[in-house]
Amino acid sequence: VQLQASGGGLVQTGGSLTLSCAASGRPFSEYCMGWFRQPPGKEREFVAAVSKSGKTIYYADSAKGRFTITRDSAKNTVYLQMNNLKPEDTAVYYCAADYSDYLTKLQYDYWGQGTLVTVSS
């Protein structure tokens, strides 16, 4: 499975960004998809995940109410819509795929290359 993340950039506090992650190599329905992030100087953390069917979604507390994860089976792509961004959202964001439906695990099977999101105050 190959994952290509895009959509990061510089945004002001309160702004919005949408990250995209295009998947290829295996049928999209075979794996759940997640977004993780690694803030500067900190460990990687879970942000959001969506199950293989798209019916189950989990968010980290920091993402609830501001971020929305969706998956488009027609485009083999998962999105992370981020609204009301805060400086503490600054991080490298990674998409990941896993053959299980254990959405909140930290060790997914496949990882994208990461895209940097910087939120200025």
Short mmCIF file of N, CA, C and O in Angstrom, two decimals, residues 7-17 19 37-40 82 85-93 115-121:
data_model
loop_
_atom_site.label_atom_id
_atom_site.label_comp_id
_atom_site.label_asym_id
_atom_site.label_seq_id
_atom_site.Cartn_x
_atom_site.Cartn_y
_atom_site.Cartn_z
N GLY A 7 -1.69 18.73 1.12
CA GLY A 7 -2.63 19.71 1.62
C GLY A 7 -2.14 20.54 2.81
O GLY A 7 -2.83 21.46 3.24
N GLY A 8 -0.97 20.23 3.33
CA GLY A 8 -0.45 21.01 4.43
C GLY A 8 -0.05 22.41 3.99
O GLY A 8 -0.01 22.72 2.80
N GLY A 9 0.22 23.26 4.96
CA GLY A 9 0.63 24.61 4.64
C GLY A 9 0.60 25.50 5.86
O GLY A 9 0.47 25.03 6.99
N LEU A 10 0.71 26.79 5.61
CA LEU A 10 0.70 27.79 6.67
C LEU A 10 -0.68 28.45 6.71
O LEU A 10 -1.19 28.88 5.67
N VAL A 11 -1.24 28.51 7.91
CA VAL A 11 -2.57 29.10 8.06
C VAL A 11 -2.59 29.87 9.37
O VAL A 11 -1.86 29.55 10.31
N GLN A 12 -3.41 30.88 9.43
CA GLN A 12 -3.54 31.67 10.65
C GLN A 12 -4.48 30.99 11.65
O GLN A 12 -5.32 30.16 11.26
N THR A 13 -4.35 31.36 12.89
CA THR A 13 -5.25 30.85 13.91
C THR A 13 -6.70 31.10 13.51
O THR A 13 -7.05 32.19 13.06
N GLY A 14 -7.51 30.07 13.65
CA GLY A 14 -8.91 30.17 13.26
C GLY A 14 -9.19 29.76 11.84
O GLY A 14 -10.35 29.62 11.44
N GLY A 15 -8.14 29.54 11.07
CA GLY A 15 -8.31 29.16 9.68
C GLY A 15 -8.60 27.69 9.49
O GLY A 15 -8.72 26.93 10.46
N SER A 16 -8.69 27.29 8.23
CA SER A 16 -9.03 25.91 7.88
C SER A 16 -8.07 25.35 6.84
O SER A 16 -7.50 26.10 6.04
N LEU A 17 -7.91 24.06 6.89
CA LEU A 17 -7.14 23.33 5.88
C LEU A 17 -7.78 21.97 5.69
O LEU A 17 -8.37 21.42 6.63
N LEU A 19 -6.57 18.22 4.48
CA LEU A 19 -5.52 17.30 4.07
C LEU A 19 -6.13 16.16 3.27
O LEU A 19 -7.24 15.72 3.55
N ARG A 37 -0.40 12.88 13.96
CA ARG A 37 0.43 14.07 13.83
C ARG A 37 1.58 14.01 14.83
O ARG A 37 1.50 13.36 15.86
N GLN A 38 2.64 14.72 14.49
CA GLN A 38 3.79 14.81 15.38
C GLN A 38 4.17 16.27 15.53
O GLN A 38 4.77 16.86 14.61
N PRO A 39 3.80 16.87 16.65
CA PRO A 39 4.19 18.26 16.89
C PRO A 39 5.70 18.38 17.08
O PRO A 39 6.36 17.39 17.42
N PRO A 40 6.25 19.55 16.89
CA PRO A 40 7.70 19.73 17.05
C PRO A 40 8.17 19.30 18.43
O PRO A 40 7.62 19.74 19.45
N MET A 82 -9.91 20.32 8.62
CA MET A 82 -9.53 20.91 9.89
C MET A 82 -10.01 22.35 9.94
O MET A 82 -9.61 23.16 9.10
N LEU A 85 -8.39 26.20 13.39
CA LEU A 85 -7.06 25.72 13.75
C LEU A 85 -6.40 26.60 14.80
O LEU A 85 -6.62 27.83 14.84
N LYS A 86 -5.61 25.95 15.64
CA LYS A 86 -4.93 26.62 16.74
C LYS A 86 -3.42 26.41 16.59
O LYS A 86 -3.00 25.44 15.95
N PRO A 87 -2.62 27.25 17.20
CA PRO A 87 -1.16 27.06 17.11
C PRO A 87 -0.73 25.68 17.58
O PRO A 87 0.24 25.12 17.04
N GLU A 88 -1.42 25.11 18.55
CA GLU A 88 -1.04 23.79 19.04
C GLU A 88 -1.37 22.67 18.06
O GLU A 88 -1.00 21.51 18.29
N ASP A 89 -2.03 22.99 16.96
CA ASP A 89 -2.25 22.01 15.89
C ASP A 89 -1.04 21.92 14.97
O ASP A 89 -1.01 21.06 14.08
N THR A 90 -0.08 22.79 15.14
CA THR A 90 1.12 22.75 14.31
C THR A 90 1.83 21.42 14.48
O THR A 90 2.15 21.00 15.60
N ALA A 91 2.05 20.75 13.36
CA ALA A 91 2.65 19.40 13.39
C ALA A 91 2.85 18.89 11.97
O ALA A 91 2.32 19.47 11.02
N VAL A 92 3.60 17.83 11.87
CA VAL A 92 3.62 17.06 10.64
C VAL A 92 2.49 16.04 10.74
O VAL A 92 2.42 15.29 11.72
N TYR A 93 1.63 16.04 9.76
CA TYR A 93 0.47 15.16 9.76
C TYR A 93 0.74 13.97 8.83
O TYR A 93 1.19 14.16 7.68
N THR A 115 2.81 15.58 5.92
CA THR A 115 2.63 16.92 5.36
C THR A 115 2.59 17.91 6.52
O THR A 115 1.92 17.67 7.53
N LEU A 116 3.31 19.00 6.39
CA LEU A 116 3.48 19.94 7.49
C LEU A 116 2.34 20.95 7.54
O LEU A 116 2.03 21.59 6.53
N VAL A 117 1.76 21.08 8.71
CA VAL A 117 0.75 22.10 8.97
C VAL A 117 1.32 23.06 10.01
O VAL A 117 1.72 22.63 11.09
N THR A 118 1.34 24.33 9.67
CA THR A 118 1.82 25.36 10.58
C THR A 118 0.71 26.37 10.81
O THR A 118 0.19 26.95 9.84
N VAL A 119 0.36 26.56 12.06
CA VAL A 119 -0.70 27.51 12.42
C VAL A 119 -0.05 28.67 13.16
O VAL A 119 0.52 28.50 14.23
N SER A 120 -0.13 29.84 12.56
CA SER A 120 0.49 31.01 13.16
C SER A 120 -0.50 31.71 14.09
O SER A 120 -1.70 31.73 13.85
N SER A 121 0.06 32.30 15.13
CA SER A 121 -0.79 32.99 16.12
C SER A 121 -0.95 34.46 15.78
O SER A 121 -0.31 34.97 14.87
#
